[in-house]
Every structure is written in structure tokens, then in C-alpha cells.
Amino acid sequence: MNRIFLDVHALQTVPPSNLNRDDTGAPKTGVYGGVPRARVSSQAWKRAIRTYFNDEHLLAPGELGVRTKKVVEVLAERIALLDESLRGQTALQLADETVKATGLKTEVPKRKADAAKETGAAAAPEAKYLVFLSSRQLDGLARLAVDGAADITAYLKDKANKDKAKEIADSRHSVDIALFGRMVADSADFNVDAAVQVAHALSVHRVENESDYYTAVDDENTEEETGAGMIGTVDFNSATLYRYAALGVHQLAANLGEGLREDEPRTEPVRRAVEAFVHSFVASLPTGKINTFGHHTLPDAVVVKLRTTRPISFVAAFEDPIRGDQGGHVREASDRLAAYIPDIERAYGNQESTLTWVLRVGPNTLKLADLGTESDTLSDLVAAVGRAVAERLEQPA
């Protein structure tokens, strides 16, 4: 298959907020171009993207997975749904043995073991790490456990059945696993190479964190009782962020290969996954301190490129930080991109094979309109990108 990359770039302004905290509770920052910038980690935004898949029903539940240490409990629930006679401790034992047959390691955490001693109830084992499994993989493992329920230990000692457990866990990947990958340090065979890379979002300008001093009044205080019921501080900043992600469509297709349905075209699952990702990347938002700041914004501009050369980030357009001499940052950030992108594409890109789409809002982003085909809405952009990806996948290697 030909190498196909999808680059997604966005400019998004957020008001005073604390989207992604460090270990002190302050918004994360990073130095770039010699000055401190606001930063939102890739992990924070990837989590927001995965959550958005579910919240907005962009994909069917069967196309998504679950990432949890409580994989034994999750699998036990599915076993009980398949066979109502297999419940409680029986289901947990079946699930634990089946999970271990895939090569994953489980143990009863100390906190659970201590609690079980006090209550007398059985404690459910957990994986030693977060495990990412698709809905279809969990269903397959549950069916395998039910088939061997009479003597699960002997059943899974059979090499054919143990190999089947491993095969189930490493095929028919969900869209989120295919996109973001899966890594288990002590079971390399379980790993899935990520198809997407999400950069840390960086402000296009210098940022200094600020602190908000707040007080709360006790509603039951009498007139004689003065003073606050609680006082504290919360750190925040505001920024115009440059956001970027690179999606290897060919890697996504390879990851989803075992999950293709026979009743649909080969490109259809990939198209759906690409559309869901682009939509979620643009519209999702980390929710750190959102009840405090209500930072519900959307990007002012989005540029999407479909290319056959290597991915290209345009963050270097902001290596020299925007000063904001006119009071804002969006206009100059858009102008910077409009000037930088054609130069970098001329020098390093393949303009004949590269397609470009632009979604923008307001007059501050006007110069970006000339970069490519302009979409009026996010839905139009997503549909156009999905069609182009399907067409590229159908071309001969």
C-alpha cells in the first residue's frame, strides 16, 4: 500500500483556563523560541478525542474499545451476559484465566486484598497496567471462556486454545486502538503501532501563568460571623494555541485490516475512522477545570492536508513568538501560516499529490482561504477528507 499521511492543523484561542495541570496544579508550559508558552499535552488531547468518539456517537460501540486495569471485571460481565449460570466468583475466575492466557499479567491489588479480608468477599484481580481491548476482542474472549467453562485451566493448557486467546486479543482492533496504538511492556506481541501522532499544543505567543485568589462564603453565617468559609488560589492562563496531528492512513488501514467486514468495501472502515478522527480532533476539548473557567471554544482555523510525503508540522511558523502588538493573536497567527505553508510545501512537499482543505471563521483568518479548498462547515470538511482518503486507498500501489 502507498504511504498516505493526513496532517491536521488548528488555531484555537482559549480564555483564562487550566486545561492540563502539572504536578503543582498549574497549567503546563514549555519553552519554545526562547520564551515560555502555554502547553497542553498530547495525552490530554488524545483522551479528549477518545471521549468525544463516545459522547457524540461518531462511531458505533462495537468499533470502540475500553482501556482499563479492571479488564478481568469487564470480561466477567460479558461472560455472565453470555451464560447467566456463570456469575460472581465463577465468572471472575474464568475471566482471569482467559486474560492470562493472552499473555497479560494480573494480580489482586493490596488495597483490594485488604478490603476482602475485612468483608470476606472475593477480590477481583486487575492487570498490572492499563489494557486496551476492543469490544469485539472482549466478546471473543468471553465466548472462549464460556466454551472452556467446565475446566478452564485444562482448556487453556491446550496449545490450540491458548493460541486462539492470543489471536482474539490481537485481531479485529477497534478504531481507537488502531489510531492510538497499544503498548504492553512485558508482552511485545500484544503491541499495536499507533497510526496517529498528536503534538503537544503550544501557544503561538509568550505566556505567563496567573493566579486567581478566591473566597467562598458560608451560607449559614450570621451577621456577626464575618470572614470567608474557604479561601484558595487556582492558576490559569489564556492562549492562542497551535494544534497539530499526523495520521498515517496506511498504518490505520493495516491496523484495521483484521476487522474489516465482508459486507462492506475494503476502504469503508478506514474512511469512517478518518472522518471520526478529524471531527474529534477539531471539536474535542480537554475538560480540566472546565467548571471553574467554562473555556468552551472551537478553532478559529483548521487546515487539513493529505500527502504522500512525510508529515509536516507548521509549528516553526511561530518559533518567533507573536507579540500581539494589536491586542490579539489570531490574525497574525493566520497570516504567519498563510505565508509559511506555501514556502515549506514548495521546498519539501509534493504539491502535485497533496490535497488541502481549509475551514475558518471570521475575517482574522481570511488569508488562509487561498491555501486550499474552503469548507463552509466541519461536516463538509470531514466528508471531503473521507472521500479523498477512500479514493487514495483504492489507487494501485
Short mmCIF file of N, CA and C in Angstrom, two decimals, residues 233-371:
data_model
loop_
_atom_site.label_atom_id
_atom_site.label_comp_id
_atom_site.label_asym_id
_atom_site.label_seq_id
_atom_site.Cartn_x
_atom_site.Cartn_y
_atom_site.Cartn_z
N THR A 233 -6.45 29.50 45.93
CA THR A 233 -5.97 30.06 44.66
C THR A 233 -6.05 28.98 43.59
N VAL A 234 -6.23 29.40 42.36
CA VAL A 234 -6.19 28.49 41.21
C VAL A 234 -5.39 29.18 40.11
N ASP A 235 -4.46 28.45 39.51
CA ASP A 235 -3.63 29.01 38.45
C ASP A 235 -4.31 28.87 37.10
N PHE A 236 -4.01 29.80 36.21
CA PHE A 236 -4.62 29.78 34.88
C PHE A 236 -3.75 30.54 33.91
N ASN A 237 -4.06 30.41 32.63
CA ASN A 237 -3.52 31.28 31.59
C ASN A 237 -4.53 31.33 30.44
N SER A 238 -4.28 32.17 29.47
CA SER A 238 -5.09 32.20 28.26
C SER A 238 -4.13 32.21 27.08
N ALA A 239 -4.57 31.64 25.95
CA ALA A 239 -3.62 31.46 24.85
C ALA A 239 -4.33 31.21 23.53
N THR A 240 -3.64 31.55 22.45
CA THR A 240 -4.00 31.07 21.12
C THR A 240 -3.05 29.92 20.81
N LEU A 241 -3.60 28.73 20.69
CA LEU A 241 -2.82 27.51 20.57
C LEU A 241 -2.68 27.08 19.11
N TYR A 242 -1.50 26.59 18.77
CA TYR A 242 -1.31 25.86 17.51
C TYR A 242 -1.38 24.38 17.85
N ARG A 243 -2.30 23.68 17.21
CA ARG A 243 -2.51 22.25 17.45
C ARG A 243 -2.20 21.47 16.17
N TYR A 244 -1.62 20.28 16.32
CA TYR A 244 -1.22 19.51 15.15
C TYR A 244 -1.31 18.02 15.42
N ALA A 245 -1.73 17.27 14.41
CA ALA A 245 -1.73 15.81 14.47
C ALA A 245 -1.38 15.26 13.10
N ALA A 246 -0.69 14.14 13.08
CA ALA A 246 -0.33 13.45 11.85
C ALA A 246 -0.89 12.03 11.89
N LEU A 247 -1.70 11.69 10.90
CA LEU A 247 -2.33 10.38 10.83
C LEU A 247 -1.77 9.60 9.64
N GLY A 248 -1.14 8.46 9.91
CA GLY A 248 -0.69 7.57 8.84
C GLY A 248 -1.84 6.69 8.39
N VAL A 249 -2.47 7.08 7.29
CA VAL A 249 -3.65 6.36 6.82
C VAL A 249 -3.30 4.92 6.47
N HIS A 250 -2.13 4.70 5.90
CA HIS A 250 -1.71 3.34 5.54
C HIS A 250 -1.55 2.47 6.79
N GLN A 251 -1.02 3.05 7.88
CA GLN A 251 -0.89 2.30 9.13
C GLN A 251 -2.26 2.02 9.74
N LEU A 252 -3.14 2.98 9.65
CA LEU A 252 -4.51 2.80 10.15
C LEU A 252 -5.19 1.66 9.40
N ALA A 253 -5.03 1.63 8.07
CA ALA A 253 -5.63 0.56 7.27
C ALA A 253 -5.06 -0.79 7.66
N ALA A 254 -3.74 -0.85 7.90
CA ALA A 254 -3.12 -2.11 8.31
C ALA A 254 -3.64 -2.56 9.67
N ASN A 255 -3.79 -1.61 10.61
CA ASN A 255 -4.28 -1.96 11.95
C ASN A 255 -5.72 -2.44 11.93
N LEU A 256 -6.53 -1.88 11.03
CA LEU A 256 -7.93 -2.25 10.95
C LEU A 256 -8.16 -3.46 10.05
N GLY A 257 -7.11 -3.93 9.39
CA GLY A 257 -7.26 -4.96 8.37
C GLY A 257 -8.02 -6.18 8.83
N GLU A 258 -7.72 -6.66 10.04
CA GLU A 258 -8.38 -7.86 10.53
C GLU A 258 -9.82 -7.60 10.95
N GLY A 259 -10.17 -6.32 11.04
CA GLY A 259 -11.51 -6.00 11.50
C GLY A 259 -12.48 -5.67 10.38
N LEU A 260 -12.04 -5.78 9.12
CA LEU A 260 -12.91 -5.42 8.01
C LEU A 260 -14.08 -6.39 7.91
N ARG A 261 -15.25 -5.83 7.66
CA ARG A 261 -16.42 -6.67 7.50
C ARG A 261 -16.56 -7.09 6.03
N GLU A 262 -17.06 -8.29 5.82
CA GLU A 262 -17.18 -8.79 4.46
C GLU A 262 -18.30 -8.10 3.69
N ASP A 263 -19.22 -7.43 4.39
CA ASP A 263 -20.38 -6.84 3.72
C ASP A 263 -20.17 -5.38 3.35
N GLU A 264 -18.94 -4.89 3.38
CA GLU A 264 -18.70 -3.50 3.03
C GLU A 264 -17.38 -3.38 2.27
N PRO A 265 -17.22 -2.29 1.50
CA PRO A 265 -15.98 -2.10 0.74
C PRO A 265 -14.76 -2.06 1.66
N ARG A 266 -13.62 -2.43 1.12
CA ARG A 266 -12.38 -2.50 1.89
C ARG A 266 -12.02 -1.17 2.52
N THR A 267 -12.37 -0.07 1.85
CA THR A 267 -11.97 1.25 2.34
C THR A 267 -12.93 1.84 3.36
N GLU A 268 -14.10 1.22 3.53
CA GLU A 268 -15.15 1.85 4.34
C GLU A 268 -14.76 2.02 5.82
N PRO A 269 -14.21 0.98 6.49
CA PRO A 269 -13.84 1.19 7.89
C PRO A 269 -12.77 2.26 8.07
N VAL A 270 -11.83 2.34 7.12
CA VAL A 270 -10.79 3.35 7.20
C VAL A 270 -11.38 4.73 7.02
N ARG A 271 -12.29 4.87 6.06
CA ARG A 271 -12.93 6.17 5.83
C ARG A 271 -13.66 6.63 7.08
N ARG A 272 -14.43 5.73 7.70
CA ARG A 272 -15.17 6.09 8.92
C ARG A 272 -14.22 6.50 10.03
N ALA A 273 -13.12 5.77 10.17
CA ALA A 273 -12.16 6.08 11.23
C ALA A 273 -11.50 7.43 11.00
N VAL A 274 -11.14 7.72 9.76
CA VAL A 274 -10.51 9.00 9.44
C VAL A 274 -11.48 10.15 9.70
N GLU A 275 -12.70 10.00 9.26
CA GLU A 275 -13.70 11.05 9.47
C GLU A 275 -13.94 11.28 10.96
N ALA A 276 -14.04 10.20 11.73
CA ALA A 276 -14.26 10.34 13.17
C ALA A 276 -13.08 11.04 13.83
N PHE A 277 -11.87 10.69 13.39
CA PHE A 277 -10.70 11.31 13.99
C PHE A 277 -10.63 12.80 13.68
N VAL A 278 -10.81 13.17 12.41
CA VAL A 278 -10.73 14.59 12.04
C VAL A 278 -11.78 15.39 12.79
N HIS A 279 -13.00 14.86 12.82
CA HIS A 279 -14.08 15.55 13.54
C HIS A 279 -13.73 15.72 15.01
N SER A 280 -13.25 14.64 15.64
CA SER A 280 -12.97 14.69 17.08
C SER A 280 -11.76 15.56 17.39
N PHE A 281 -10.73 15.50 16.55
CA PHE A 281 -9.56 16.34 16.79
C PHE A 281 -9.94 17.82 16.78
N VAL A 282 -10.76 18.20 15.81
CA VAL A 282 -11.14 19.61 15.68
C VAL A 282 -12.07 20.04 16.81
N ALA A 283 -13.05 19.22 17.15
CA ALA A 283 -14.13 19.66 18.04
C ALA A 283 -13.93 19.30 19.51
N SER A 284 -13.03 18.39 19.83
CA SER A 284 -12.86 17.98 21.22
C SER A 284 -12.14 19.04 22.03
N LEU A 285 -12.22 18.90 23.35
CA LEU A 285 -11.62 19.89 24.24
C LEU A 285 -11.32 19.25 25.59
N PRO A 286 -10.08 19.33 26.08
CA PRO A 286 -9.80 18.83 27.44
C PRO A 286 -10.65 19.57 28.46
N THR A 287 -11.08 18.86 29.48
CA THR A 287 -12.06 19.43 30.43
C THR A 287 -11.45 19.80 31.77
N GLY A 288 -10.12 19.92 31.85
CA GLY A 288 -9.50 20.31 33.10
C GLY A 288 -10.04 21.65 33.60
N LYS A 289 -10.54 21.68 34.84
CA LYS A 289 -11.08 22.90 35.47
C LYS A 289 -12.17 23.59 34.64
N ILE A 290 -12.89 22.81 33.84
CA ILE A 290 -13.87 23.43 32.95
C ILE A 290 -15.05 24.01 33.72
N ASN A 291 -15.39 23.44 34.89
CA ASN A 291 -16.46 24.01 35.69
C ASN A 291 -16.06 25.34 36.30
N THR A 292 -14.75 25.54 36.48
CA THR A 292 -14.25 26.79 37.03
C THR A 292 -14.17 27.88 35.96
N PHE A 293 -13.73 27.50 34.75
CA PHE A 293 -13.45 28.51 33.73
C PHE A 293 -14.40 28.51 32.53
N GLY A 294 -15.12 27.41 32.29
CA GLY A 294 -16.05 27.37 31.17
C GLY A 294 -15.41 27.73 29.84
N HIS A 295 -14.27 27.12 29.53
CA HIS A 295 -13.49 27.50 28.35
C HIS A 295 -13.98 26.82 27.07
N HIS A 296 -15.24 26.91 26.78
CA HIS A 296 -15.83 26.21 25.64
C HIS A 296 -15.58 26.97 24.34
N THR A 297 -14.45 26.72 23.71
CA THR A 297 -14.16 27.36 22.42
C THR A 297 -13.92 26.30 21.35
N LEU A 298 -13.93 26.75 20.10
CA LEU A 298 -13.61 25.90 18.94
C LEU A 298 -12.54 26.61 18.12
N PRO A 299 -11.84 25.88 17.26
CA PRO A 299 -10.76 26.51 16.49
C PRO A 299 -11.26 27.64 15.59
N ASP A 300 -10.44 28.67 15.46
CA ASP A 300 -10.72 29.74 14.50
C ASP A 300 -10.36 29.30 13.09
N ALA A 301 -9.42 28.39 12.96
CA ALA A 301 -8.99 27.94 11.64
C ALA A 301 -8.49 26.51 11.71
N VAL A 302 -8.79 25.74 10.66
CA VAL A 302 -8.32 24.36 10.52
C VAL A 302 -7.78 24.19 9.11
N VAL A 303 -6.60 23.62 9.00
CA VAL A 303 -6.01 23.29 7.69
C VAL A 303 -5.72 21.80 7.70
N VAL A 304 -6.24 21.08 6.70
CA VAL A 304 -6.02 19.64 6.59
C VAL A 304 -5.31 19.36 5.27
N LYS A 305 -4.26 18.53 5.34
CA LYS A 305 -3.51 18.18 4.14
C LYS A 305 -3.41 16.67 4.03
N LEU A 306 -3.66 16.16 2.83
CA LEU A 306 -3.49 14.75 2.51
C LEU A 306 -2.29 14.65 1.59
N ARG A 307 -1.25 13.92 2.03
CA ARG A 307 0.00 13.92 1.30
C ARG A 307 0.61 12.52 1.23
N THR A 308 1.54 12.33 0.32
CA THR A 308 2.26 11.07 0.20
C THR A 308 3.70 11.18 0.70
N THR A 309 4.15 12.40 0.96
CA THR A 309 5.46 12.59 1.57
C THR A 309 5.32 12.49 3.09
N ARG A 310 6.40 12.68 3.81
CA ARG A 310 6.36 12.57 5.27
C ARG A 310 5.50 13.67 5.87
N PRO A 311 4.96 13.46 7.09
CA PRO A 311 4.16 14.50 7.75
C PRO A 311 4.99 15.77 7.96
N ILE A 312 4.30 16.92 7.95
CA ILE A 312 4.98 18.21 8.14
C ILE A 312 4.17 19.06 9.12
N SER A 313 4.76 19.37 10.27
CA SER A 313 4.18 20.31 11.22
C SER A 313 4.57 21.73 10.80
N PHE A 314 3.68 22.66 11.04
CA PHE A 314 3.96 24.07 10.72
C PHE A 314 4.25 24.90 11.96
N VAL A 315 4.62 24.23 13.06
CA VAL A 315 4.86 24.95 14.31
C VAL A 315 6.00 25.94 14.18
N ALA A 316 6.95 25.70 13.25
CA ALA A 316 8.09 26.60 13.10
C ALA A 316 7.67 28.00 12.65
N ALA A 317 6.44 28.13 12.15
CA ALA A 317 5.93 29.46 11.80
C ALA A 317 5.85 30.36 13.03
N PHE A 318 5.84 29.75 14.23
CA PHE A 318 5.68 30.51 15.46
C PHE A 318 6.91 30.41 16.36
N GLU A 319 8.05 29.96 15.78
CA GLU A 319 9.28 29.91 16.58
C GLU A 319 9.63 31.29 17.10
N ASP A 320 9.41 32.30 16.27
CA ASP A 320 9.49 33.69 16.72
C ASP A 320 8.12 34.04 17.29
N PRO A 321 7.99 34.19 18.60
CA PRO A 321 6.67 34.34 19.19
C PRO A 321 5.95 35.59 18.71
N ILE A 322 4.65 35.46 18.54
CA ILE A 322 3.82 36.60 18.16
C ILE A 322 3.73 37.57 19.33
N ARG A 323 3.91 38.82 19.06
CA ARG A 323 3.95 39.83 20.12
C ARG A 323 2.55 40.33 20.52
N GLY A 324 1.61 40.26 19.60
CA GLY A 324 0.27 40.74 19.90
C GLY A 324 0.20 42.24 20.07
N ASP A 325 0.95 42.96 19.24
CA ASP A 325 1.00 44.41 19.38
C ASP A 325 -0.36 45.06 19.15
N GLN A 326 -1.22 44.40 18.39
CA GLN A 326 -2.54 44.96 18.11
C GLN A 326 -3.61 44.41 19.05
N GLY A 327 -3.18 43.71 20.08
CA GLY A 327 -4.11 43.26 21.11
C GLY A 327 -4.54 41.81 21.01
N GLY A 328 -4.40 41.18 19.85
CA GLY A 328 -4.81 39.79 19.69
C GLY A 328 -3.73 38.99 18.98
N HIS A 329 -4.01 37.70 18.79
CA HIS A 329 -3.01 36.82 18.20
C HIS A 329 -3.51 36.05 16.97
N VAL A 330 -4.83 35.92 16.81
CA VAL A 330 -5.36 35.07 15.75
C VAL A 330 -5.02 35.59 14.37
N ARG A 331 -5.17 36.89 14.16
CA ARG A 331 -4.91 37.44 12.82
C ARG A 331 -3.45 37.21 12.42
N GLU A 332 -2.52 37.56 13.30
CA GLU A 332 -1.11 37.41 12.94
C GLU A 332 -0.75 35.93 12.82
N ALA A 333 -1.32 35.08 13.67
CA ALA A 333 -1.05 33.64 13.56
C ALA A 333 -1.54 33.10 12.22
N SER A 334 -2.70 33.54 11.77
CA SER A 334 -3.23 33.12 10.47
C SER A 334 -2.35 33.64 9.34
N ASP A 335 -1.94 34.89 9.45
CA ASP A 335 -1.07 35.47 8.42
C ASP A 335 0.27 34.73 8.35
N ARG A 336 0.79 34.37 9.52
CA ARG A 336 2.06 33.63 9.57
C ARG A 336 1.91 32.29 8.83
N LEU A 337 0.83 31.56 9.13
CA LEU A 337 0.62 30.28 8.47
C LEU A 337 0.43 30.44 6.97
N ALA A 338 -0.34 31.46 6.58
CA ALA A 338 -0.61 31.69 5.16
C ALA A 338 0.67 31.98 4.39
N ALA A 339 1.66 32.56 5.05
CA ALA A 339 2.94 32.85 4.39
C ALA A 339 3.89 31.66 4.49
N TYR A 340 3.86 30.94 5.59
CA TYR A 340 4.84 29.89 5.84
C TYR A 340 4.52 28.61 5.07
N ILE A 341 3.24 28.24 5.02
CA ILE A 341 2.86 26.95 4.43
C ILE A 341 3.28 26.84 2.96
N PRO A 342 2.99 27.82 2.11
CA PRO A 342 3.44 27.69 0.71
C PRO A 342 4.95 27.57 0.56
N ASP A 343 5.70 28.26 1.41
CA ASP A 343 7.16 28.19 1.34
C ASP A 343 7.67 26.80 1.70
N ILE A 344 7.16 26.23 2.78
CA ILE A 344 7.63 24.91 3.21
C ILE A 344 7.18 23.82 2.24
N GLU A 345 5.98 23.97 1.67
CA GLU A 345 5.49 22.99 0.70
C GLU A 345 6.32 23.06 -0.59
N ARG A 346 6.67 24.26 -1.01
CA ARG A 346 7.49 24.41 -2.23
C ARG A 346 8.84 23.76 -2.05
N ALA A 347 9.43 23.91 -0.86
CA ALA A 347 10.77 23.40 -0.61
C ALA A 347 10.80 21.90 -0.35
N TYR A 348 9.77 21.37 0.34
CA TYR A 348 9.85 19.98 0.79
C TYR A 348 8.66 19.11 0.38
N GLY A 349 7.56 19.70 0.01
CA GLY A 349 6.37 18.91 -0.25
C GLY A 349 6.31 18.41 -1.68
N ASN A 350 5.26 17.69 -1.97
CA ASN A 350 4.94 17.24 -3.33
C ASN A 350 3.60 17.85 -3.68
N GLN A 351 3.66 19.04 -4.26
CA GLN A 351 2.44 19.81 -4.45
C GLN A 351 1.45 19.13 -5.40
N GLU A 352 1.95 18.32 -6.33
CA GLU A 352 1.05 17.66 -7.27
C GLU A 352 0.19 16.60 -6.59
N SER A 353 0.73 15.92 -5.57
CA SER A 353 -0.02 14.84 -4.92
C SER A 353 -0.65 15.26 -3.61
N THR A 354 -0.49 16.52 -3.20
CA THR A 354 -1.01 16.99 -1.92
C THR A 354 -2.33 17.72 -2.09
N LEU A 355 -3.33 17.31 -1.31
CA LEU A 355 -4.63 17.97 -1.30
C LEU A 355 -4.76 18.78 -0.01
N THR A 356 -5.42 19.93 -0.10
CA THR A 356 -5.54 20.82 1.06
C THR A 356 -6.98 21.31 1.21
N TRP A 357 -7.46 21.29 2.45
CA TRP A 357 -8.77 21.84 2.78
C TRP A 357 -8.62 22.85 3.90
N VAL A 358 -9.47 23.86 3.90
CA VAL A 358 -9.42 24.91 4.92
C VAL A 358 -10.83 25.14 5.47
N LEU A 359 -10.91 25.18 6.81
CA LEU A 359 -12.14 25.60 7.50
C LEU A 359 -11.75 26.76 8.39
N ARG A 360 -12.42 27.88 8.24
CA ARG A 360 -12.01 29.07 9.01
C ARG A 360 -13.24 29.86 9.42
N VAL A 361 -13.04 30.71 10.43
CA VAL A 361 -14.12 31.53 10.98
C VAL A 361 -13.65 32.97 11.08
N GLY A 362 -14.40 33.91 10.53
CA GLY A 362 -14.15 35.34 10.74
C GLY A 362 -13.08 35.94 9.85
N PRO A 363 -13.03 37.27 9.84
CA PRO A 363 -12.10 37.99 8.96
C PRO A 363 -10.63 37.86 9.36
N ASN A 364 -10.35 37.51 10.62
CA ASN A 364 -8.96 37.39 11.04
C ASN A 364 -8.22 36.26 10.35
N THR A 365 -8.96 35.32 9.80
CA THR A 365 -8.35 34.14 9.17
C THR A 365 -8.43 34.18 7.64
N LEU A 366 -8.76 35.34 7.10
CA LEU A 366 -9.07 35.44 5.66
C LEU A 366 -7.93 34.97 4.77
N LYS A 367 -6.69 35.25 5.13
CA LYS A 367 -5.56 34.91 4.26
C LYS A 367 -5.37 33.40 4.10
N LEU A 368 -5.92 32.62 5.01
CA LEU A 368 -5.79 31.18 4.91
C LEU A 368 -6.67 30.58 3.81
N ALA A 369 -7.65 31.36 3.35
CA ALA A 369 -8.61 30.84 2.37
C ALA A 369 -7.94 30.41 1.07
N ASP A 370 -6.82 31.02 0.73
CA ASP A 370 -6.15 30.72 -0.54
C ASP A 370 -5.29 29.47 -0.50
N LEU A 371 -5.19 28.82 0.67
CA LEU A 371 -4.31 27.66 0.79
C LEU A 371 -4.89 26.41 0.15
#
